[in-house]
Amino acid sequence: MLNSHFCDDNREFENNSENKKVKYNSNDLLPVHNLSTIVESIQSENINTQVNGAIALRKLLCVKNNPPIDEILQSGILPSLIKLLSLDTQPLLQSESLWSLCNIASGNGNHTKAIVNTGVIPTLIKLLQSPCGDVIKGSLWTLANIAADSVKFRDIVLNAGVIQIILDTFEKQSNNNKVLRNVARVMVNLFRGEPSPAKELVFPALPILARLLETSNEKEIIIDVSWALSYYSNSTNDRIQDIINSGVCKRLVELLFDSDTSVIIPVLGTIGNIVAGDNKQTEFIMNISVLPCLLHLLSSEHKGVKREACWTISNICGGNREFVQSVIDANIIPKIISIIANENESNKVKEEALWIINNVFSCGNENQIGYIIGLECMTPIINLLDNCKKIKILHIVFATIKSLLQPVFYNRNINPSIECIESCDGFEKVKLYSNHYRIDIANNAIEILNCKNLIQDIINSGVCKRLVELLFDSNPSVTNLALKIIANIVAGDDKHIEFIMNISVLPCLLHLLSSEHKGVKREACWTISNICGGNRESIQSVIDADIVPKVISIIANENESSWVKECH
């Protein structure tokens, strides 16, 4: 819930202290366009005149397009308006003043700042203890708008002790839906924002959120509470455990079947955060039948819902093999593959779906990986490389292929995985990216090709001279990636090493040994060590390039990173 504007010209005034509703009517209301007259009326000593002025000001601020907030602030009315809040015997006047403040706070940051600078926040919090429901509602709404403006203002409201007063108000007004709606509104704004609010300031509010979620059937309350829980859980595992301990998880899972996507998205966000926690926290959610709900949501017409569902499943698959098996048993993988294969599917949904397959390849056992390969998942994944312009998709596809090939990186036999990629022309399509304008993409492609000993194909692509030139790039990130590719090439056979040596790589490597960037220096050392692992001619070339004295000085340097020294 962001800053919200109140506009209701025909509202009823609720005064709980008298246990009745009184509708204020007057034939003498001031014209809303006459600001100077409104200011004079509010500053009057006559209560009826003040009420007329406050109502007129509220109506003036209810203009839908561009309410004259700047003009109102420039009139100097703010101190007088806030003074009216102290008239405890005049709840109608307090309420009208609050709605004007609320609408001013719904403006831009300068408008909200003007209100905060008056020091009114403690007064607003005090008014939460009013016997009048409308006063409480106006105070909550104004505080919600102030907290929504910025993390700074949010923390000012929190540090003023608002949560404890809201707890007391909640108990006294638990049957007043209008107040409860505004409690939820202010809570979501107190929980949102980065960095997250200090735990000790918001943790006491969790029981309120849990009760609201369990007992309320109002969509507006459910949505705001779900967003608040989502913000709270998007943090450390101890906060995730707080959500679990609050007892809301079963209700959250039930809400995944709600027909309103405005409910589903924040609920999914909270559940996705929980399964991103430790394995016990993930297991807790799994034990309350979340997977059938997620499978159901993968067929949603709303791409935001589908994307969040995929993200949640990918978090589950990133846990352990038992979780991967549960996802397989829930028959979710075939649906994920169909999403990846669907040409009309959103790229953002496909990205999250790809992470599911990647996490299964990373965390699954041979049988689980074999099951997915048997579903011919790699064909649609590899097909995404056809004329792909989306860098993020390329990164995830390459990450998925590398995860499938990970045993090769550890020198284990996984011919079925290589055959699987070969069967859909995977290596040929990857090869097309070995000369990509993005050096990180090219590096990923070369690492994959290296798994199948396709270094010669990389050399034949003509990219090597350009890679050596990039070793002099001023950006260490570019240099580092170019070094990684060259290191992969010189990790091949002696002919590959000789080819790279013949395009003057050694002077570049000597130059990089003096780099201030330890990552670049380490990659340079690793590349030189690969060259020296070739044959005696390669070693002699390294000696002739005067590299060894520099290497010895690095080893002898007490201030040198041990991380760099290891590669020497």
Coordinates of C-alpha atoms in Angstrom, one line a residue:
M1 CA 0.0 0.0 0.0
L2 CA 1.6 3.2 -1.2
N3 CA 0.5 6.8 -0.4
S4 CA -3.2 6.9 -0.8
H5 CA -5.6 9.9 -1.3
F6 CA -8.8 10.1 0.7
C7 CA -11.8 11.6 -1.1
D8 CA -15.3 11.1 0.2
D9 CA -17.6 14.1 0.1
N10 CA -20.6 12.3 1.5
R11 CA -19.1 10.3 4.3
E12 CA -20.8 9.6 7.6
F13 CA -19.1 10.7 10.8
E14 CA -18.6 7.9 13.3
N15 CA -18.4 8.8 17.0
N16 CA -17.9 5.6 19.0
S17 CA -17.9 7.5 22.3
E18 CA -21.6 8.2 21.8
N19 CA -22.2 4.9 20.1
K20 CA -24.0 6.5 17.2
K21 CA -23.4 8.0 13.7
V22 CA -23.9 11.6 13.1
K23 CA -24.0 13.0 9.5
Y24 CA -22.7 16.6 9.5
N25 CA -24.9 18.9 7.3
S26 CA -24.6 22.6 6.9
N27 CA -26.1 25.0 4.4
D28 CA -23.3 27.5 5.2
L29 CA -20.3 25.5 3.9
L30 CA -17.6 27.7 2.4
P31 CA -16.8 27.7 -1.3
V32 CA -13.9 25.3 -1.8
H33 CA -12.0 27.6 -4.1
N34 CA -11.6 30.5 -1.6
L35 CA -8.4 29.4 0.2
S36 CA -7.9 32.7 2.1
T37 CA -11.4 32.5 3.6
I38 CA -10.8 28.8 4.5
V39 CA -7.6 29.8 6.3
E40 CA -9.4 32.6 8.2
S41 CA -12.1 30.2 9.2
I42 CA -9.8 27.5 10.6
Q43 CA -7.9 30.2 12.5
S44 CA -11.2 31.5 14.0
E45 CA -12.1 31.0 17.7
N46 CA -15.6 29.9 16.8
I47 CA -16.0 26.1 16.7
N48 CA -18.7 26.1 14.0
T49 CA -16.6 28.4 11.8
Q50 CA -13.6 26.2 12.3
V51 CA -15.6 23.1 11.3
N52 CA -16.8 24.8 8.2
G53 CA -13.3 25.8 7.3
A54 CA -11.9 22.3 8.0
I55 CA -14.6 20.6 5.8
A56 CA -14.0 23.1 3.0
L57 CA -10.2 22.5 3.2
R58 CA -10.8 18.7 3.0
K59 CA -13.0 19.2 0.0
L60 CA -10.4 21.4 -1.7
L61 CA -7.8 18.6 -1.2
C62 CA -10.2 16.0 -2.6
V63 CA -9.8 17.4 -6.1
K64 CA -8.8 14.3 -8.1
N65 CA -6.2 16.0 -10.4
N66 CA -3.5 18.2 -8.9
P67 CA -5.0 19.3 -5.6
P68 CA -3.5 22.6 -4.6
I69 CA -1.2 21.2 -1.9
D70 CA 1.6 23.7 -2.6
E71 CA -0.8 26.7 -2.3
I72 CA -2.3 25.3 0.9
L73 CA 1.2 24.8 2.5
Q74 CA 2.3 28.3 1.3
S75 CA -0.8 29.8 3.0
G76 CA 0.7 28.9 6.4
I77 CA -2.3 26.9 7.5
L78 CA -0.5 23.8 8.7
P79 CA 0.3 24.9 12.3
S80 CA -3.4 25.9 12.8
L81 CA -4.6 22.7 11.3
I82 CA -2.4 20.7 13.6
K83 CA -3.5 22.8 16.6
L84 CA -7.1 21.5 16.0
L85 CA -5.9 18.0 16.7
S86 CA -5.6 18.8 20.4
L87 CA -9.4 19.6 20.7
D88 CA -10.3 16.2 22.2
T89 CA -13.9 17.4 22.9
Q90 CA -14.4 18.1 19.1
P91 CA -13.8 14.7 17.4
L92 CA -15.5 16.0 14.2
L93 CA -13.0 18.8 14.0
Q94 CA -10.1 16.5 14.7
S95 CA -11.3 14.1 12.0
E96 CA -11.7 16.7 9.3
S97 CA -8.2 18.0 10.1
L98 CA -6.8 14.6 10.0
W99 CA -8.2 13.9 6.5
S100 CA -6.7 17.1 5.2
L101 CA -3.3 16.1 6.7
C102 CA -3.7 12.7 5.2
N103 CA -4.3 14.1 1.7
I104 CA -1.3 16.5 2.0
A105 CA 0.9 13.5 3.0
S106 CA -0.3 11.7 -0.1
G107 CA 1.5 14.3 -2.2
N108 CA 5.2 14.3 -3.0
G109 CA 8.1 14.0 -0.6
N110 CA 8.3 17.7 0.1
H111 CA 4.6 17.7 1.1
T112 CA 5.1 14.8 3.5
K113 CA 8.3 16.4 4.8
A114 CA 6.4 19.6 5.6
I115 CA 4.0 17.6 7.8
V116 CA 6.8 15.6 9.5
N117 CA 8.8 18.8 10.2
T118 CA 5.9 20.1 12.3
G119 CA 6.6 17.3 14.9
V120 CA 3.0 16.0 14.6
I121 CA 3.8 12.3 14.6
P122 CA 3.6 11.8 18.4
T123 CA 0.2 13.6 18.3
L124 CA -1.0 11.3 15.5
I125 CA 0.0 8.3 17.5
K126 CA -1.7 9.7 20.6
L127 CA -4.9 10.1 18.7
L128 CA -5.0 6.3 18.0
Q129 CA -6.3 6.1 21.6
S130 CA -9.3 8.3 20.8
P131 CA -12.7 6.8 21.6
C132 CA -13.8 8.1 18.1
G133 CA -13.4 5.6 15.3
D134 CA -13.1 8.3 12.6
V135 CA -10.3 10.0 14.5
I136 CA -8.5 6.6 14.8
K137 CA -9.0 5.9 11.1
G138 CA -7.7 9.3 10.1
S139 CA -4.7 9.0 12.3
L140 CA -3.9 5.5 10.9
W141 CA -4.3 6.7 7.3
T142 CA -2.1 9.7 7.8
L143 CA 0.6 7.7 9.5
A144 CA 0.4 5.2 6.7
N145 CA 1.0 7.9 4.1
I146 CA 3.9 9.3 6.1
A147 CA 5.6 5.9 6.5
A148 CA 5.0 5.1 2.8
D149 CA 7.0 8.2 1.7
S150 CA 10.5 7.0 2.6
V151 CA 12.5 4.7 4.8
K152 CA 13.5 7.7 6.9
F153 CA 10.0 8.7 7.7
R154 CA 9.0 5.0 8.2
D155 CA 11.6 4.7 10.8
I156 CA 10.6 8.0 12.5
V157 CA 7.1 6.6 12.9
L158 CA 8.3 3.3 14.2
N159 CA 10.8 4.8 16.6
A160 CA 8.0 7.0 18.0
G161 CA 6.4 3.8 19.4
V162 CA 3.5 3.4 17.0
I163 CA 3.4 -0.4 17.1
Q164 CA 2.5 -0.8 20.8
I165 CA -0.2 1.8 20.5
I166 CA -1.6 0.0 17.4
L167 CA -1.6 -3.2 19.4
D168 CA -3.8 -1.5 22.1
T169 CA -6.0 0.0 19.4
F170 CA -6.5 -3.3 17.7
E171 CA -7.7 -4.9 20.9
K172 CA -10.2 -2.1 21.6
Q173 CA -11.4 -1.8 18.0
S174 CA -11.3 -5.5 16.9
N175 CA -14.9 -5.4 15.8
N176 CA -14.6 -2.2 13.8
N177 CA -13.8 -3.2 10.2
K178 CA -13.0 0.4 9.1
V179 CA -10.3 0.7 11.8
L180 CA -9.0 -2.8 11.0
R181 CA -8.7 -1.9 7.4
N182 CA -6.5 1.1 8.3
V183 CA -4.5 -1.0 10.7
A184 CA -3.6 -3.3 7.8
R185 CA -2.9 -0.2 5.6
V186 CA -0.4 1.3 8.1
M187 CA 1.2 -2.0 8.9
V188 CA 2.2 -2.8 5.3
N189 CA 3.8 0.6 5.0
L190 CA 5.7 0.1 8.3
F191 CA 7.0 -3.2 7.0
R192 CA 8.0 -2.2 3.5
G193 CA 11.2 -0.5 2.2
E194 CA 14.9 -1.3 2.0
P195 CA 16.7 -1.6 4.3
S196 CA 14.1 -3.5 6.2
P197 CA 13.0 -2.0 9.5
A198 CA 14.7 -3.1 12.6
K199 CA 13.2 -6.4 13.8
E200 CA 12.6 -5.3 17.3
L201 CA 10.4 -2.5 16.0
V202 CA 8.1 -4.6 13.9
F203 CA 8.2 -8.1 15.3
P204 CA 5.6 -7.3 18.0
A205 CA 3.1 -6.6 15.2
L206 CA 3.2 -10.2 13.8
P207 CA 0.4 -11.5 16.1
I208 CA -1.9 -8.7 14.8
L209 CA -1.1 -9.6 11.2
A210 CA -1.7 -13.3 11.9
R211 CA -5.1 -12.6 13.5
L212 CA -6.1 -10.3 10.7
L213 CA -5.2 -13.0 8.1
E214 CA -7.0 -15.7 9.9
T215 CA -10.2 -13.9 10.8
S216 CA -10.8 -11.3 8.0
N217 CA -12.6 -12.0 4.8
E218 CA -12.0 -8.5 3.4
K219 CA -9.7 -8.6 0.3
E220 CA -8.2 -5.2 1.1
I221 CA -7.0 -6.4 4.6
I222 CA -5.8 -9.8 3.3
I223 CA -3.8 -8.1 0.5
D224 CA -2.1 -5.6 2.8
V225 CA -1.3 -8.2 5.5
S226 CA 0.1 -10.6 2.9
W227 CA 2.4 -7.8 1.5
A228 CA 3.5 -7.0 5.1
L229 CA 4.4 -10.7 5.6
S230 CA 6.2 -10.8 2.3
Y231 CA 8.3 -7.7 3.2
Y232 CA 9.1 -9.2 6.6
S233 CA 10.1 -12.6 5.3
N234 CA 12.3 -11.1 2.6
S235 CA 15.3 -11.1 5.0
T236 CA 17.2 -13.5 7.2
N237 CA 16.1 -17.0 8.3
D238 CA 15.2 -15.9 11.8
R239 CA 12.5 -13.6 10.3
I240 CA 11.3 -16.5 8.2
Q241 CA 11.1 -18.6 11.3
D242 CA 9.0 -15.8 13.0
I243 CA 6.5 -16.1 10.1
I244 CA 6.3 -19.9 10.6
N245 CA 5.9 -19.5 14.4
S246 CA 3.1 -17.0 13.9
G247 CA 0.9 -19.8 12.6
V248 CA 0.0 -18.2 9.3
C249 CA 1.5 -20.7 6.8
K250 CA -1.6 -23.0 6.5
R251 CA -3.8 -19.9 5.8
L252 CA -1.2 -18.6 3.2
V253 CA -1.3 -21.9 1.3
E254 CA -5.1 -21.9 1.3
L255 CA -5.0 -18.4 -0.2
L256 CA -3.1 -19.7 -3.2
F257 CA -6.4 -20.9 -4.5
D258 CA -8.0 -17.4 -4.2
S259 CA -9.5 -16.1 -7.5
D260 CA -7.9 -12.7 -7.0
T261 CA -4.4 -12.3 -8.3
S262 CA -3.9 -9.3 -6.1
V263 CA -4.1 -11.7 -3.2
I264 CA -2.1 -14.5 -4.8
I265 CA 1.0 -12.5 -5.7
P266 CA 2.0 -11.3 -2.2
V267 CA 1.0 -14.7 -0.7
L268 CA 3.3 -16.4 -3.2
G269 CA 6.0 -13.8 -2.4
T270 CA 5.8 -14.8 1.3
I271 CA 5.8 -18.5 0.6
G272 CA 8.7 -18.1 -1.9
N273 CA 10.7 -16.3 0.8
I274 CA 10.0 -19.0 3.3
V275 CA 11.2 -21.8 1.0
A276 CA 14.3 -19.7 0.3
G277 CA 15.2 -20.2 3.9
D278 CA 16.9 -23.3 5.4
N279 CA 15.8 -26.9 4.6
K280 CA 13.7 -27.2 7.8
Q281 CA 11.7 -24.1 6.8
T282 CA 11.2 -25.4 3.3
E283 CA 10.2 -28.8 4.6
F284 CA 7.6 -27.1 6.9
I285 CA 5.9 -25.5 3.9
M286 CA 6.1 -28.7 1.8
N287 CA 4.3 -30.6 4.6
I288 CA 1.2 -28.4 4.2
S289 CA 0.6 -29.4 0.6
V290 CA 2.1 -26.4 -1.2
L291 CA 3.1 -28.3 -4.3
P292 CA -0.4 -29.1 -5.7
C293 CA -1.2 -25.4 -5.3
L294 CA 1.9 -24.4 -7.2
L295 CA 1.2 -26.8 -10.0
H296 CA -2.3 -25.3 -10.2
L297 CA -0.8 -21.7 -10.5
L298 CA 1.5 -22.7 -13.3
S299 CA -1.6 -22.7 -15.5
S300 CA -2.6 -19.1 -14.5
E301 CA -3.3 -16.6 -17.2
H302 CA -1.5 -14.0 -15.1
K303 CA 2.2 -14.0 -16.0
G304 CA 3.1 -12.4 -12.6
V305 CA 1.5 -15.3 -10.8
K306 CA 3.1 -17.8 -13.0
R307 CA 6.5 -16.2 -12.6
E308 CA 6.2 -16.2 -8.8
A309 CA 5.1 -19.8 -8.8
C310 CA 8.2 -20.8 -10.9
W311 CA 10.4 -18.8 -8.6
T312 CA 9.0 -20.5 -5.5
I313 CA 9.5 -24.0 -7.1
S314 CA 13.1 -23.1 -8.1
N315 CA 13.8 -22.2 -4.4
I316 CA 12.4 -25.6 -3.4
C317 CA 14.5 -27.4 -5.9
G318 CA 17.6 -25.5 -4.7
G319 CA 17.3 -27.2 -1.3
N320 CA 18.1 -30.9 -1.4
R321 CA 17.4 -34.1 -3.4
E322 CA 14.4 -35.0 -1.3
F323 CA 12.8 -31.7 -2.3
V324 CA 13.7 -32.3 -5.9
Q325 CA 12.0 -35.7 -5.7
S326 CA 8.9 -34.2 -4.2
V327 CA 8.7 -31.7 -7.1
I328 CA 9.1 -34.6 -9.5
D329 CA 6.4 -36.7 -7.7
A330 CA 4.0 -33.7 -7.9
N331 CA 4.3 -34.0 -11.7
I332 CA 5.5 -30.4 -12.0
I333 CA 8.5 -30.8 -14.3
P334 CA 6.4 -31.6 -17.5
K335 CA 4.5 -28.4 -17.0
I336 CA 7.8 -26.5 -16.5
I337 CA 9.2 -27.9 -19.8
S338 CA 6.0 -26.9 -21.6
I339 CA 6.4 -23.4 -20.3
I340 CA 10.0 -23.2 -21.6
A341 CA 8.9 -24.6 -25.0
N342 CA 6.0 -22.2 -25.4
E343 CA 7.0 -19.6 -27.9
N344 CA 4.3 -17.2 -26.7
E345 CA 5.4 -17.4 -23.0
S346 CA 6.9 -14.3 -21.3
N347 CA 10.7 -14.3 -21.1
K348 CA 10.4 -13.4 -17.4
V349 CA 8.4 -16.5 -16.7
K350 CA 10.8 -18.6 -18.8
E351 CA 13.8 -17.3 -16.8
E352 CA 12.3 -18.6 -13.6
A353 CA 11.3 -21.9 -15.2
L354 CA 14.9 -22.4 -16.5
W355 CA 16.2 -21.9 -12.9
I356 CA 14.0 -24.8 -11.8
I357 CA 15.7 -27.1 -14.4
N358 CA 19.1 -25.7 -13.5
N359 CA 18.6 -26.3 -9.8
V360 CA 17.5 -29.9 -10.4
F361 CA 20.7 -30.5 -12.5
S362 CA 22.7 -28.9 -9.7
C363 CA 21.1 -30.6 -6.7
G364 CA 19.5 -33.8 -8.1
N365 CA 20.9 -37.3 -8.2
E366 CA 21.6 -39.3 -11.4
N367 CA 18.1 -40.8 -11.4
Q368 CA 16.4 -37.4 -11.1
I369 CA 18.6 -35.8 -13.7
G370 CA 18.0 -38.9 -15.9
Y371 CA 14.2 -38.5 -15.5
I372 CA 14.3 -34.9 -16.7
I373 CA 16.6 -35.7 -19.6
G374 CA 14.1 -38.4 -20.5
L375 CA 11.4 -35.8 -20.8
E376 CA 13.6 -34.2 -23.6
C377 CA 13.9 -31.0 -21.7
M378 CA 17.1 -30.0 -23.4
T379 CA 15.6 -29.5 -26.8
P380 CA 13.4 -26.5 -25.8
I381 CA 16.2 -25.1 -23.6
I382 CA 18.8 -25.3 -26.4
N383 CA 16.3 -23.9 -28.9
L384 CA 16.2 -20.7 -26.8
L385 CA 19.8 -20.0 -28.2
D386 CA 18.4 -19.5 -31.7
N387 CA 19.0 -15.8 -32.4
C388 CA 18.6 -15.0 -28.7
K389 CA 19.0 -11.3 -27.9
K390 CA 18.1 -11.6 -24.2
I391 CA 21.3 -11.6 -22.2
K392 CA 19.6 -12.9 -19.1
I393 CA 18.1 -15.8 -21.0
L394 CA 21.6 -16.6 -22.4
H395 CA 23.1 -16.6 -19.0
I396 CA 20.5 -18.9 -17.5
V397 CA 20.6 -21.3 -20.5
F398 CA 24.4 -21.5 -20.3
A399 CA 24.2 -22.0 -16.5
T400 CA 21.7 -24.8 -17.0
I401 CA 23.9 -26.5 -19.6
K402 CA 27.0 -26.2 -17.3
S403 CA 25.0 -27.6 -14.4
L404 CA 24.1 -30.6 -16.6
L405 CA 27.7 -31.0 -17.6
Q406 CA 29.1 -30.4 -14.1
P407 CA 30.5 -34.0 -13.7
V408 CA 32.7 -33.2 -16.8
F409 CA 34.3 -30.3 -14.8
Y410 CA 35.2 -32.9 -12.1
N411 CA 36.5 -35.4 -14.7
R412 CA 33.6 -37.9 -14.1
N413 CA 32.1 -39.9 -17.0
I414 CA 28.8 -38.4 -18.1
N415 CA 28.5 -39.4 -21.7
P416 CA 24.7 -39.4 -21.5
S417 CA 24.7 -35.7 -20.7
I418 CA 27.0 -34.9 -23.6
E419 CA 24.9 -37.0 -25.9
C420 CA 21.8 -35.3 -24.7
I421 CA 23.2 -31.9 -25.7
E422 CA 24.7 -33.2 -29.0
S423 CA 21.3 -34.7 -30.0
C424 CA 19.7 -31.3 -30.2
D425 CA 22.8 -29.6 -31.8
G426 CA 23.6 -27.9 -28.5
F427 CA 27.3 -27.6 -28.9
E428 CA 26.9 -26.2 -32.4
K429 CA 24.5 -23.6 -31.2
V430 CA 26.7 -22.7 -28.2
K431 CA 29.7 -22.4 -30.5
L432 CA 28.0 -19.5 -32.2
Y433 CA 28.3 -17.5 -29.0
S434 CA 32.1 -18.1 -28.5
N435 CA 32.8 -14.8 -30.4
H436 CA 29.9 -12.9 -28.7
Y437 CA 30.4 -9.1 -28.2
R438 CA 29.8 -9.7 -24.5
I439 CA 32.9 -11.2 -23.1
D440 CA 31.0 -12.9 -20.2
I441 CA 28.8 -14.7 -22.8
A442 CA 31.8 -15.7 -24.8
N443 CA 33.5 -17.1 -21.7
N444 CA 30.4 -19.2 -20.8
A445 CA 30.2 -20.6 -24.3
I446 CA 34.0 -21.5 -24.3
E447 CA 33.7 -23.2 -20.9
I448 CA 30.9 -25.4 -22.3
L449 CA 32.8 -26.2 -25.5
N450 CA 35.9 -27.0 -23.4
C451 CA 33.8 -29.9 -21.9
K452 CA 33.8 -31.6 -25.2
N453 CA 37.3 -30.7 -26.2
L454 CA 36.2 -28.2 -28.8
I455 CA 39.0 -25.7 -28.2
Q456 CA 40.1 -26.0 -31.8
D457 CA 36.7 -24.8 -32.9
I458 CA 37.2 -21.7 -30.7
I459 CA 40.6 -21.1 -32.2
N460 CA 39.2 -21.5 -35.7
S461 CA 36.5 -18.9 -35.0
G462 CA 39.2 -16.2 -35.1
V463 CA 38.4 -14.8 -31.6
C464 CA 41.8 -15.4 -30.0
K465 CA 43.6 -12.2 -31.3
R466 CA 40.7 -10.1 -30.0
L467 CA 40.9 -11.8 -26.6
V468 CA 44.6 -11.0 -26.3
E469 CA 43.9 -7.3 -27.2
L470 CA 41.2 -7.3 -24.4
L471 CA 43.9 -8.1 -21.8
F472 CA 44.9 -4.4 -22.0
D473 CA 41.3 -3.2 -21.4
S474 CA 41.0 -0.7 -18.6
N475 CA 38.0 -2.5 -17.1
P476 CA 39.3 -5.3 -14.8
S477 CA 36.0 -7.2 -15.3
V478 CA 36.6 -7.4 -19.1
T479 CA 40.3 -8.3 -18.6
N480 CA 39.4 -11.0 -16.1
L481 CA 36.9 -12.7 -18.4
A482 CA 39.3 -12.6 -21.4
L483 CA 41.9 -14.2 -19.2
K484 CA 39.6 -17.0 -18.2
I485 CA 38.9 -17.8 -21.8
I486 CA 42.6 -17.8 -22.7
A487 CA 43.3 -19.9 -19.6
N488 CA 40.8 -22.5 -20.8
I489 CA 42.4 -22.5 -24.2
V490 CA 46.0 -23.0 -22.9
A491 CA 44.6 -25.8 -20.7
G492 CA 44.2 -27.8 -23.9
D493 CA 46.9 -29.6 -25.8
D494 CA 50.3 -28.3 -26.8
K495 CA 49.1 -27.1 -30.2
H496 CA 46.5 -24.9 -28.5
I497 CA 49.2 -23.4 -26.2
E498 CA 51.5 -22.8 -29.1
F499 CA 48.8 -21.0 -31.0
I500 CA 48.1 -18.6 -28.2
M501 CA 51.9 -18.1 -27.5
N502 CA 52.3 -17.1 -31.2
I503 CA 50.0 -14.1 -30.8
S504 CA 52.1 -12.5 -28.1
V505 CA 50.2 -13.4 -25.0
L506 CA 53.2 -13.6 -22.7
P507 CA 54.0 -9.8 -22.7
C508 CA 50.4 -9.2 -21.8
L509 CA 50.5 -11.7 -19.0
L510 CA 53.7 -10.1 -17.6
H511 CA 52.0 -6.7 -17.7
L512 CA 49.0 -8.1 -15.8
L513 CA 51.2 -9.5 -13.0
S514 CA 51.6 -5.9 -11.9
S515 CA 47.8 -5.3 -11.8
E516 CA 46.3 -3.7 -8.6
H517 CA 43.3 -6.0 -9.1
K518 CA 44.0 -9.2 -7.3
G519 CA 41.4 -11.1 -9.3
V520 CA 43.2 -10.1 -12.6
K521 CA 46.6 -11.0 -11.1
R522 CA 45.4 -14.4 -9.9
E523 CA 43.8 -15.2 -13.4
A524 CA 47.1 -14.2 -15.0
C525 CA 49.1 -16.5 -12.7
W526 CA 46.6 -19.4 -13.4
T527 CA 47.0 -18.8 -17.2
I528 CA 50.8 -18.9 -16.9
S529 CA 50.7 -22.0 -14.8
N530 CA 48.6 -23.7 -17.5
I531 CA 51.2 -22.7 -20.1
C532 CA 54.0 -24.1 -17.9
G533 CA 52.1 -27.3 -17.6
G534 CA 52.5 -27.9 -21.3
N535 CA 56.1 -28.8 -22.4
R536 CA 59.6 -27.6 -22.0
E537 CA 59.4 -25.2 -25.0
S538 CA 56.5 -23.5 -23.3
I539 CA 58.4 -23.2 -20.0
Q540 CA 61.4 -21.7 -21.9
S541 CA 59.1 -19.1 -23.5
V542 CA 57.9 -18.1 -20.1
I543 CA 61.5 -17.8 -18.9
D544 CA 62.5 -15.8 -22.0
A545 CA 59.6 -13.4 -21.4
D546 CA 61.2 -12.6 -18.0
I547 CA 58.1 -13.7 -16.1
V548 CA 59.7 -15.9 -13.5
P549 CA 61.5 -13.1 -11.5
K550 CA 58.1 -11.3 -11.2
V551 CA 56.4 -14.5 -10.0
I552 CA 59.2 -14.9 -7.4
S553 CA 58.7 -11.3 -6.2
I554 CA 55.0 -11.9 -5.8
I555 CA 55.6 -15.1 -3.7
A556 CA 58.1 -13.2 -1.6
N557 CA 55.8 -10.2 -1.0
E558 CA 54.4 -10.5 2.5
N559 CA 51.5 -8.2 1.6
E560 CA 50.4 -10.2 -1.4
S561 CA 47.1 -12.0 -1.2
S562 CA 47.5 -15.7 -0.4
W563 CA 44.7 -16.2 -2.9
V564 CA 47.1 -15.0 -5.6
K565 CA 50.2 -16.8 -4.2
E566 CA 48.4 -20.2 -4.5
C567 CA 48.3 -19.9 -8.3
H568 CA 52.1 -19.4 -8.4

